[in-house]
Amino acid sequence: MTLPPPHDEPAAVRERYARRAGLAGRYHPLRPEVLLARQQRERALCALLREHVGFNLAALRATEVGCGSGDNLLELLRLGFSPAHLRGIELLAERHAQARARLPAATQVLLGDASRAEVPPASQDIVFQSTVFSSLLDDAFQQRLADAMWRWLRPGGAVLWYDFAFDNPANRDVRGVPLARVRALFPHGRLSARRVTLAPPLARLACRVHPALHRLLDAVPWLRTHRLCWIAKPE
């Protein structure tokens, strides 16, 4: 009997993103709901960094898993991280090329499966992921990637996590990552979390009425669908 080939989650991710290519305009930064969500998340991120690492961001070494076209790394540069201390890893060749074109030459941008990336163990102060794990539907691959991220961190470093926690019935290519699953992925981490990001369907509807309605609804924590987490590795 011929056994089926082993599941290839990175290949499956490429197929899912190809199917969703037509939705890219929904996330354009000029859309009011996208802009407001980014601003709210950045405020929360700044508060998290002030609380845990202070203001000397240029001294920190950080790697982003699934860096896309480089938006998050550009945000970290603007906040004060050093280009030479940043690294991005991206699975999709087109997005990798965009990130490489946009980011400083001193910032390393790797192409391929992040779980196999050659990042030295215990070399990073921060490992960042933004809506990557919700795109991974294979539990074993999620765990392999989480293990790699944890291995890269120095003692005292942290995983910086941003992802949505609830399933989207309209999109079977993603799934929410509840807090219990985050804890299971990083069982040795000291986790602090906060709710961020107004539910996107509600945000789009609110902005069609008026951006002020978005700000009003965003003030209600239980209407937020994402979590921003700091998962510290014990020293």
XYZ file of N, CA and C in Angstrom:
705
model
N 0.855 -1.196 0.000
C 0.000 0.000 0.000
C 0.890 1.244 0.000
N 0.570 2.189 -0.872
C 1.324 3.435 -0.945
C 0.791 4.427 0.077
N 1.690 4.899 0.920
C 1.286 5.876 1.927
C 1.150 7.259 1.307
N 0.187 8.055 1.779
C 0.069 9.434 1.264
C 1.292 10.242 1.668
N 1.667 11.246 0.880
C 2.822 12.066 1.250
C 2.545 12.808 2.544
N 3.582 13.086 3.327
C 3.371 13.829 4.570
C 2.824 15.221 4.286
N 2.053 15.721 5.228
C 1.453 17.042 5.050
C 2.534 18.113 4.993
N 2.410 18.998 4.023
C 3.357 20.100 3.845
C 2.619 21.400 4.163
N 2.680 21.844 5.425
C 1.939 23.031 5.830
C 2.422 24.301 5.131
N 3.749 24.522 4.941
C 4.159 25.715 4.198
C 3.568 25.765 2.783
N 3.512 24.644 2.100
C 2.897 24.628 0.764
C 1.410 24.939 0.851
N 0.750 24.414 1.883
C -0.675 24.693 2.066
C -0.907 26.174 2.340
N -0.018 26.793 3.107
C -0.140 28.222 3.372
C -0.017 29.015 2.070
N 0.940 28.654 1.230
C 1.087 29.346 -0.060
C -0.202 29.256 -0.873
N -0.837 28.081 -0.887
C -2.087 27.900 -1.635
C -3.202 28.761 -1.045
N -3.289 28.821 0.272
C -4.342 29.622 0.906
C -4.157 31.102 0.598
N -2.938 31.588 0.667
C -2.705 32.999 0.360
C -2.995 33.301 -1.100
N -2.691 32.364 -1.993
C -2.991 32.570 -3.415
C -4.494 32.693 -3.628
N -5.288 31.903 -2.886
C -6.748 31.982 -3.010
C -7.275 33.324 -2.521
N -6.594 33.924 -1.546
C -7.083 35.176 -0.955
C -6.454 36.412 -1.588
N -5.733 36.235 -2.684
C -5.014 37.365 -3.284
C -5.955 38.511 -3.648
N -7.171 38.204 -4.034
C -8.114 39.238 -4.434
C -8.621 40.101 -3.299
N -8.327 39.690 -2.047
C -8.797 40.459 -0.882
C -7.772 41.454 -0.378
N -6.637 41.562 -1.078
C -5.552 42.420 -0.575
C -6.001 43.856 -0.350
N -6.885 44.369 -1.211
C -7.340 45.748 -1.080
C -8.087 46.013 0.207
N -8.640 44.964 0.811
C -9.381 45.129 2.064
C -8.465 45.593 3.189
N -7.167 45.341 3.046
C -6.218 45.663 4.113
C -5.308 46.834 3.743
N -5.716 47.626 2.760
C -4.894 48.760 2.340
C -4.851 49.807 3.453
N -3.670 50.344 3.765
C -3.554 51.277 4.895
C -4.316 52.580 4.726
N -4.756 52.911 3.509
C -5.543 54.128 3.331
C -7.012 53.935 3.721
N -7.428 52.698 3.920
C -8.801 52.466 4.364
C -8.931 52.936 5.818
N -9.962 53.707 6.148
C -10.060 54.272 7.507
C -9.999 53.223 8.607
N -10.702 52.101 8.424
C -10.719 51.097 9.488
C -9.354 50.431 9.675
N -8.593 50.302 8.578
C -7.250 49.726 8.671
C -6.318 50.705 9.378
N -6.397 51.973 8.987
C -5.556 52.994 9.611
C -5.829 53.093 11.109
N -7.099 53.123 11.500
C -7.443 53.242 12.916
C -6.989 52.018 13.703
N -7.125 50.839 13.113
C -6.673 49.620 13.794
C -5.159 49.630 13.989
N -4.432 50.096 12.976
C -2.966 50.165 13.095
C -2.557 51.140 14.189
N -3.230 52.268 14.236
C -2.885 53.266 15.244
C -3.168 52.742 16.647
N -4.283 52.043 16.812
C -4.622 51.504 18.123
C -3.625 50.436 18.543
N -3.241 49.577 17.603
C -2.272 48.526 17.929
C -0.905 49.129 18.253
N -0.509 50.176 17.519
C 0.784 50.794 17.779
C 0.813 51.421 19.170
N -0.282 52.037 19.579
C -0.328 52.596 20.935
C -0.151 51.490 21.980
N -0.825 50.363 21.761
C -0.710 49.242 22.690
C 0.699 48.662 22.674
N 1.303 48.584 21.482
C 2.666 48.077 21.363
C 3.647 48.982 22.103
N 3.501 50.278 21.941
C 4.392 51.218 22.628
C 4.269 51.073 24.136
N 3.062 50.898 24.625
C 2.868 50.715 26.064
C 3.540 49.429 26.537
N 3.447 48.384 25.738
C 4.053 47.104 26.087
C 5.579 47.218 26.130
N 6.163 47.881 25.134
C 7.616 48.044 25.096
C 8.103 48.911 26.252
N 7.389 49.990 26.550
C 7.778 50.831 27.692
C 7.782 50.020 28.987
N 6.779 49.181 29.139
C 6.635 48.406 30.366
C 7.737 47.360 30.525
N 8.121 46.708 29.435
C 8.987 45.536 29.549
C 10.448 45.781 29.178
N 10.736 46.737 28.299
C 12.134 46.917 27.868
C 12.619 48.349 27.975
N 11.738 49.297 28.179
C 12.165 50.687 28.291
C 12.420 51.326 26.936
N 13.280 52.338 26.923
C 13.419 53.184 25.747
C 14.642 52.866 24.889
N 15.530 52.021 25.343
C 16.748 51.736 24.580
C 16.491 50.623 23.560
N 15.631 50.902 22.594
C 15.234 49.886 21.621
C 16.358 49.564 20.639
N 17.253 50.507 20.400
C 18.322 50.296 19.422
C 19.258 49.169 19.828
N 19.289 48.842 21.104
C 20.185 47.790 21.580
C 19.582 46.393 21.436
N 18.291 46.313 21.121
C 17.593 45.027 21.092
C 17.722 44.350 19.727
N 17.848 43.031 19.763
C 17.860 42.233 18.540
C 16.496 41.564 18.397
N 15.890 41.724 17.217
C 14.533 41.225 17.026
C 14.390 40.553 15.671
N 13.630 39.476 15.643
C 13.309 38.749 14.409
C 11.801 38.670 14.279
N 11.295 38.986 13.095
C 9.864 38.814 12.832
C 9.642 37.592 11.957
N 8.781 36.706 12.410
C 8.347 35.540 11.642
C 7.158 35.959 10.783
N 7.258 35.711 9.472
C 6.176 36.114 8.581
C 6.121 37.614 8.428
N 7.224 38.196 7.974
C 7.333 39.665 7.942
C 6.561 40.290 6.786
N 5.992 39.479 5.888
C 5.227 40.041 4.785
C 6.061 40.999 3.957
N 5.487 42.122 3.603
C 6.191 43.114 2.779
C 6.978 44.114 3.615
N 7.074 43.865 4.925
C 7.949 44.672 5.770
C 7.286 45.736 6.611
N 5.960 45.809 6.615
C 5.280 46.884 7.354
C 5.655 46.918 8.832
N 5.625 45.761 9.490
C 5.899 45.745 10.932
C 7.350 46.099 11.236
N 8.270 45.637 10.406
C 9.674 45.976 10.623
C 9.912 47.475 10.421
N 9.224 48.057 9.459
C 9.324 49.508 9.277
C 8.783 50.243 10.502
N 7.736 49.710 11.096
C 7.194 50.313 12.320
C 8.220 50.225 13.448
N 8.881 49.082 13.595
C 9.895 48.941 14.636
C 11.068 49.887 14.394
N 11.453 50.065 13.141
C 12.518 51.028 12.823
C 12.105 52.436 13.234
N 10.874 52.794 12.958
C 10.387 54.126 13.300
C 10.367 54.344 14.814
N 10.144 53.265 15.556
C 10.117 53.373 17.012
C 11.507 53.440 17.617
N 12.538 53.072 16.836
C 13.889 53.220 17.352
C 14.763 51.985 17.311
N 14.272 50.872 16.771
C 15.111 49.696 16.611
C 16.187 49.966 15.563
N 17.328 49.314 15.700
C 18.431 49.482 14.757
C 18.240 48.574 13.547
N 18.434 49.073 12.316
C 18.287 48.217 11.131
C 19.157 46.964 11.191
N 20.370 47.100 11.705
C 21.295 45.966 11.740
C 20.898 44.917 12.771
N 19.995 45.284 13.692
C 19.569 44.352 14.733
C 18.213 43.725 14.428
N 17.667 44.001 13.245
C 16.374 43.446 12.858
C 16.550 42.367 11.785
N 15.669 41.384 11.825
C 15.648 40.330 10.813
C 14.194 39.993 10.517
N 13.885 39.767 9.244
C 12.567 39.292 8.853
C 12.681 37.953 8.154
N 11.669 37.101 8.350
C 11.596 35.816 7.656
C 10.231 35.744 6.984
N 10.218 35.451 5.688
C 8.966 35.435 4.930
C 8.909 34.204 4.027
N 7.757 33.533 4.059
C 7.552 32.311 3.280
C 7.257 32.591 1.816
N 6.536 33.672 1.527
C 6.042 33.940 0.169
C 7.047 34.795 -0.590
N 7.457 34.312 -1.769
C 8.545 34.957 -2.511
C 8.213 36.392 -2.905
N 6.982 36.640 -3.324
C 6.613 37.996 -3.747
C 6.692 38.974 -2.573
N 6.203 38.565 -1.413
C 6.252 39.443 -0.243
C 7.692 39.617 0.242
N 8.470 38.563 0.156
C 9.881 38.671 0.533
C 10.577 39.710 -0.337
N 10.322 39.689 -1.647
C 10.949 40.653 -2.554
C 10.524 42.082 -2.212
N 9.254 42.258 -1.855
C 8.779 43.589 -1.480
C 9.467 44.077 -0.205
N 9.595 43.177 0.784
C 10.256 43.562 2.031
C 11.714 43.916 1.783
N 12.379 43.120 0.952
C 13.793 43.378 0.683
C 13.976 44.734 -0.007
N 13.036 45.109 -0.860
C 13.133 46.386 -1.568
C 12.846 47.567 -0.648
N 12.018 47.361 0.377
C 11.584 48.475 1.231
C 12.474 48.688 2.447
N 13.113 47.640 2.927
C 13.854 47.725 4.186
C 15.310 48.099 3.948
N 15.979 48.671 4.944
C 17.390 49.017 4.791
C 18.241 47.780 4.481
N 19.333 48.003 3.771
C 20.229 46.906 3.411
C 20.775 46.200 4.646
N 20.909 46.917 5.753
C 21.461 46.328 6.974
C 20.501 45.347 7.638
N 19.226 45.368 7.258
C 18.236 44.461 7.829
C 18.207 43.179 7.019
N 18.440 42.058 7.674
C 18.438 40.760 6.996
C 17.001 40.326 6.743
N 16.730 39.844 5.516
C 15.402 39.342 5.174
C 15.578 37.958 4.552
N 15.095 36.941 5.240
C 15.262 35.558 4.811
C 13.994 35.061 4.125
N 14.159 34.222 3.111
C 13.038 33.618 2.388
C 12.949 32.148 2.764
N 11.740 31.710 3.151
C 11.548 30.291 3.397
C 10.747 30.000 4.642
N 10.724 28.732 5.015
C 10.005 28.214 6.166
C 10.714 28.664 7.437
N 10.049 29.472 8.242
C 10.683 30.033 9.433
C 11.067 28.954 10.435
N 10.345 27.844 10.476
C 10.674 26.797 11.445
C 12.033 26.172 11.158
N 12.556 26.386 9.941
C 13.862 25.855 9.559
C 14.919 26.956 9.404
N 14.575 28.178 9.746
C 15.492 29.294 9.548
C 16.734 29.145 10.428
N 17.857 29.581 9.884
C 19.124 29.479 10.612
C 19.336 30.744 11.452
N 18.601 30.800 12.528
C 18.752 31.871 13.505
C 19.487 31.275 14.700
N 20.590 31.860 15.121
C 21.354 31.274 16.227
C 20.523 31.164 17.499
N 20.658 30.059 18.209
C 19.927 29.912 19.478
C 20.315 31.002 20.474
N 19.334 31.407 21.282
C 19.541 32.372 22.365
C 20.180 33.666 21.883
N 19.849 34.083 20.650
C 20.471 35.285 20.080
C 19.535 36.481 20.003
N 18.244 36.286 20.286
C 17.262 37.340 20.059
C 16.655 37.832 21.370
N 16.447 39.143 21.433
C 15.729 39.731 22.564
C 14.218 39.631 22.375
N 13.772 39.758 21.123
C 12.344 39.697 20.793
C 12.167 38.866 19.531
N 11.196 37.975 19.543
C 10.742 37.295 18.327
C 9.267 37.652 18.157
N 8.945 38.233 17.026
C 7.631 38.843 16.785
C 6.871 38.024 15.757
N 5.587 37.790 16.021
C 4.713 37.227 14.995
C 3.411 37.990 15.000
N 2.913 38.297 13.811
C 1.672 39.043 13.649
C 0.770 38.300 12.665
N -0.309 37.739 13.166
C -1.320 36.989 12.403
C -0.689 35.912 11.519
N 0.332 35.260 12.041
C 0.922 34.104 11.358
C 0.269 32.813 11.839
N 0.174 32.643 13.148
C -0.317 31.366 13.677
C -1.774 31.112 13.312
N -2.564 32.159 13.139
C -3.956 31.965 12.720
C -4.049 31.486 11.278
N -2.959 31.589 10.516
C -2.925 31.086 9.141
C -2.372 29.667 9.060
N -1.984 29.096 10.187
C -1.430 27.742 10.236
C -2.495 26.806 10.785
N -2.962 25.877 9.975
C -4.060 24.998 10.367
C -3.583 23.644 10.872
N -2.281 23.427 10.865
C -1.704 22.164 11.312
C -1.101 22.364 12.709
N -1.632 21.657 13.699
C -1.184 21.847 15.080
C 0.295 21.516 15.257
N 0.746 20.441 14.619
C 2.139 20.031 14.777
C 3.085 21.080 14.209
N 2.711 21.670 13.073
C 3.572 22.709 12.497
C 3.559 23.959 13.375
N 2.396 24.316 13.902
C 2.349 25.440 14.849
C 3.354 25.234 15.977
N 3.364 24.022 16.524
C 4.261 23.754 17.642
C 5.724 23.789 17.220
N 6.045 23.272 16.024
C 7.430 23.321 15.549
C 7.900 24.755 15.402
N 7.030 25.615 14.873
C 7.399 27.016 14.711
C 7.555 27.693 16.070
N 6.629 27.427 16.987
C 6.739 28.003 18.326
C 8.030 27.554 19.000
N 8.388 26.288 18.836
C 9.622 25.777 19.449
C 10.851 26.479 18.873
N 10.837 26.718 17.557
C 11.963 27.427 16.935
C 12.063 28.849 17.472
N 10.943 29.539 17.576
C 10.946 30.908 18.093
C 11.481 30.946 19.521
N 11.051 29.991 20.332
C 11.500 29.937 21.723
C 12.995 29.648 21.790
N 13.481 28.799 20.908
C 14.906 28.460 20.881
C 15.761 29.670 20.540
N 15.267 30.553 19.676
C 16.051 31.729 19.266
C 16.190 32.749 20.388
N 15.265 32.746 21.330
C 15.256 33.773 22.372
C 16.353 33.537 23.399
N 16.972 34.612 23.816
C 17.881 34.543 24.964
C 17.031 34.471 26.234
N 17.583 33.925 27.314
C 16.868 34.015 28.593
C 16.601 35.488 28.940
N 15.375 35.778 29.306
C 14.977 37.158 29.563
C 14.353 37.841 28.362
N 14.474 37.222 27.183
C 13.817 37.753 25.991
C 12.340 37.386 25.968
N 11.649 37.753 24.887
C 10.208 37.499 24.842
C 9.697 37.341 23.428
N 8.683 36.517 23.289
C 7.877 36.464 22.075
C 6.864 37.603 22.138
N 6.826 38.402 21.097
C 5.820 39.450 20.941
C 4.770 38.912 19.981
N 3.562 38.754 20.456
C 2.511 38.021 19.745
C 1.332 38.944 19.465
N 0.896 38.960 18.187
C -0.331 39.674 17.829
C -1.120 38.767 16.900
N -2.314 38.385 17.323
C -3.122 37.499 16.479
C -4.560 37.536 16.965
N -5.455 37.043 16.101
C -6.856 37.050 16.522
C -7.192 35.743 17.228
N -8.154 35.841 18.124
C -8.436 34.742 19.041
C -9.689 33.960 18.692
N -10.443 34.412 17.687
C -11.740 33.803 17.415
C -11.820 33.370 15.948
N -12.510 32.280 15.707
C -12.675 31.796 14.342
C -13.497 32.776 13.515
N -13.201 32.794 12.214
C -13.957 33.597 11.264
C -14.777 32.641 10.397
N -16.085 32.527 10.620
C -16.886 31.560 9.862
C -16.844 31.799 8.361
N -16.523 33.028 7.940
C -16.500 33.345 6.515
C -15.164 32.994 5.861
N -14.194 32.553 6.625
C -12.868 32.283 6.068
C -12.310 31.012 6.708
N -12.418 29.912 5.976
C -11.943 28.628 6.503
C -10.436 28.465 6.355
N -9.766 29.443 5.755
C -8.316 29.379 5.602
C -7.570 29.872 6.830
N -8.298 30.355 7.814
C -7.681 30.826 9.057
C -8.495 30.294 10.231
N -7.887 30.351 11.405
C -8.612 29.986 12.624
C -8.058 30.814 13.779
N -8.918 31.136 14.704
C -8.488 31.905 15.854
C -7.564 31.111 16.753
N -6.723 31.835 17.464
C -5.791 31.208 18.406
C -6.149 31.707 19.808
N -6.915 30.939 20.553
C -7.312 31.391 21.892
C -6.121 31.409 22.843
N -6.308 32.083 23.961
C -5.218 32.259 24.911
C -4.719 30.915 25.440
N -5.605 29.948 25.607
C -5.183 28.630 26.093
C -4.211 27.976 25.111
N -4.434 28.177 23.824
C -3.532 27.608 22.823
C -2.186 28.327 22.847
N -2.198 29.638 23.041
C -0.929 30.374 23.142
C -0.116 29.836 24.309
N -0.780 29.606 25.442
C -0.077 29.066 26.610
C 0.472 27.675 26.328
N -0.273 26.864 25.584
C 0.192 25.512 25.257
C 1.395 25.540 24.319
N 1.427 26.506 23.416
C 2.545 26.618 22.492
C 3.827 27.041 23.191
N 3.692 27.850 24.241
C 4.853 28.357 24.982
C 4.674 28.044 26.469
N 4.744 26.768 26.831
C 4.368 26.375 28.195
C 5.281 26.921 29.282
N 6.488 27.325 28.924
C 7.422 27.825 29.927
C 7.457 29.362 29.984
N 6.635 30.004 29.188
C 6.651 31.457 29.129
C 5.799 32.107 30.206
N 6.199 33.294 30.605
C 5.384 34.131 31.498
C 4.600 35.086 30.607
N 3.310 34.882 30.541
C 2.489 35.545 29.527
C 1.655 36.664 30.137
N 1.701 37.821 29.478
C 0.752 38.894 29.768
C 0.073 39.256 28.452
N -1.211 39.553 28.511
C -1.982 39.760 27.282
C -2.983 40.882 27.459
N -3.288 41.552 26.345
C -4.332 42.566 26.343
C -5.136 42.448 25.057
N -6.418 42.751 25.146
C -7.291 42.711 23.973
C -7.090 43.986 23.165
N -6.938 43.827 21.844
C -6.776 44.955 20.927
C -7.565 44.677 19.662
N -7.770 45.711 18.855
C -8.328 45.633 17.496
C -9.828 45.329 17.482
N -10.580 46.346 17.193
C -12.019 46.196 16.997
C -12.287 45.148 15.920
N -13.271 44.291 16.156
C -13.611 43.230 15.189
C -13.701 43.822 13.783
N -12.912 43.311 12.820
C -12.848 43.938 11.493
C -14.192 44.139 10.802
N -15.134 43.163 10.807
C -16.427 43.451 10.154
C -17.149 44.624 10.802
N -17.064 44.691 12.132
C -17.695 45.809 12.843
C -16.968 47.112 12.552
N -15.645 47.044 12.434
C -14.854 48.241 12.129
C -15.206 48.794 10.756
N -15.346 47.910 9.772
C -15.712 48.376 8.421
C -17.087 49.031 8.424
N -18.019 48.417 9.128
C -19.369 48.983 9.199
C -19.357 50.336 9.912
N -18.621 50.426 11.009
C -18.568 51.674 11.773
C -17.990 52.802 10.937
N -16.930 52.523 10.185
C -16.287 53.578 9.402
C -17.137 54.025 8.228
N -18.049 53.168 7.779
C -18.974 53.613 6.728
C -19.942 54.656 7.287
N -20.203 54.571 8.600
C -21.046 55.581 9.247
C -20.207 56.823 9.550
N -19.139 56.642 10.346
C -18.230 57.746 10.678
C -17.061 57.173 11.472
N -15.811 57.619 11.201
C -14.670 57.109 11.970
C -14.812 57.291 13.481
N -15.555 58.315 13.906
C -15.742 58.518 15.343
C -16.477 57.347 15.984
N -17.356 56.699 15.220
C -18.061 55.531 15.757
C -17.083 54.387 15.993
N -16.082 54.260 15.121
C -15.043 53.247 15.316
C -14.344 53.465 16.654
N -13.963 54.708 16.932
C -13.259 55.016 18.183
C -14.141 54.718 19.396
N -15.423 54.989 19.264
C -16.349 54.740 20.364
C -16.469 53.245 20.641
N -16.655 52.444 19.590
C -16.798 51.001 19.767
C -15.499 50.357 20.227
N -14.378 50.888 19.752
C -13.076 50.329 20.121
C -12.776 50.513 21.600
N -13.485 51.405 22.251
C -13.291 51.615 23.688
C -13.896 50.488 24.516
N -14.646 49.595 23.880
C -15.277 48.468 24.576
C -14.404 47.231 24.384
N -13.667 46.782 25.397
C -12.689 45.700 25.203
C -13.272 44.415 24.627
N -14.490 44.038 25.005
C -15.013 42.756 24.529
C -15.432 42.791 23.066
N -15.376 43.964 22.408
C -15.599 44.035 20.960
C -14.300 43.865 20.177
N -13.189 43.714 20.884
C -11.887 43.545 20.234
C -11.606 42.056 20.051
N -11.084 41.692 18.894
C -10.944 40.279 18.532
C -9.519 39.756 18.586
N -8.531 40.629 18.760
C -7.135 40.214 18.723
C -6.503 40.353 20.108
N -5.375 39.667 20.282
C -4.603 39.812 21.516
C -3.171 40.186 21.190
N -2.671 41.116 21.959
C -1.260 41.480 21.924
C -0.652 40.902 23.199
N 0.330 40.017 23.037
C 0.886 39.284 24.172
C 2.395 39.496 24.263
N 2.872 39.482 25.476
C 4.300 39.472 25.788
C 4.561 38.156 26.524
N 5.346 37.276 25.921
C 5.585 35.940 26.459
C 7.066 35.853 26.811
N 7.380 36.075 28.082
C 8.763 36.210 28.523
C 9.391 34.853 28.799
N 10.645 34.726 28.373
C 11.429 33.511 28.636
C 12.179 33.706 29.951
N 12.002 32.819 30.916
C 12.671 33.002 32.214
C 14.191 33.092 32.064
N 14.784 33.897 32.917
C 16.249 34.065 32.897
C 16.911 32.904 33.631
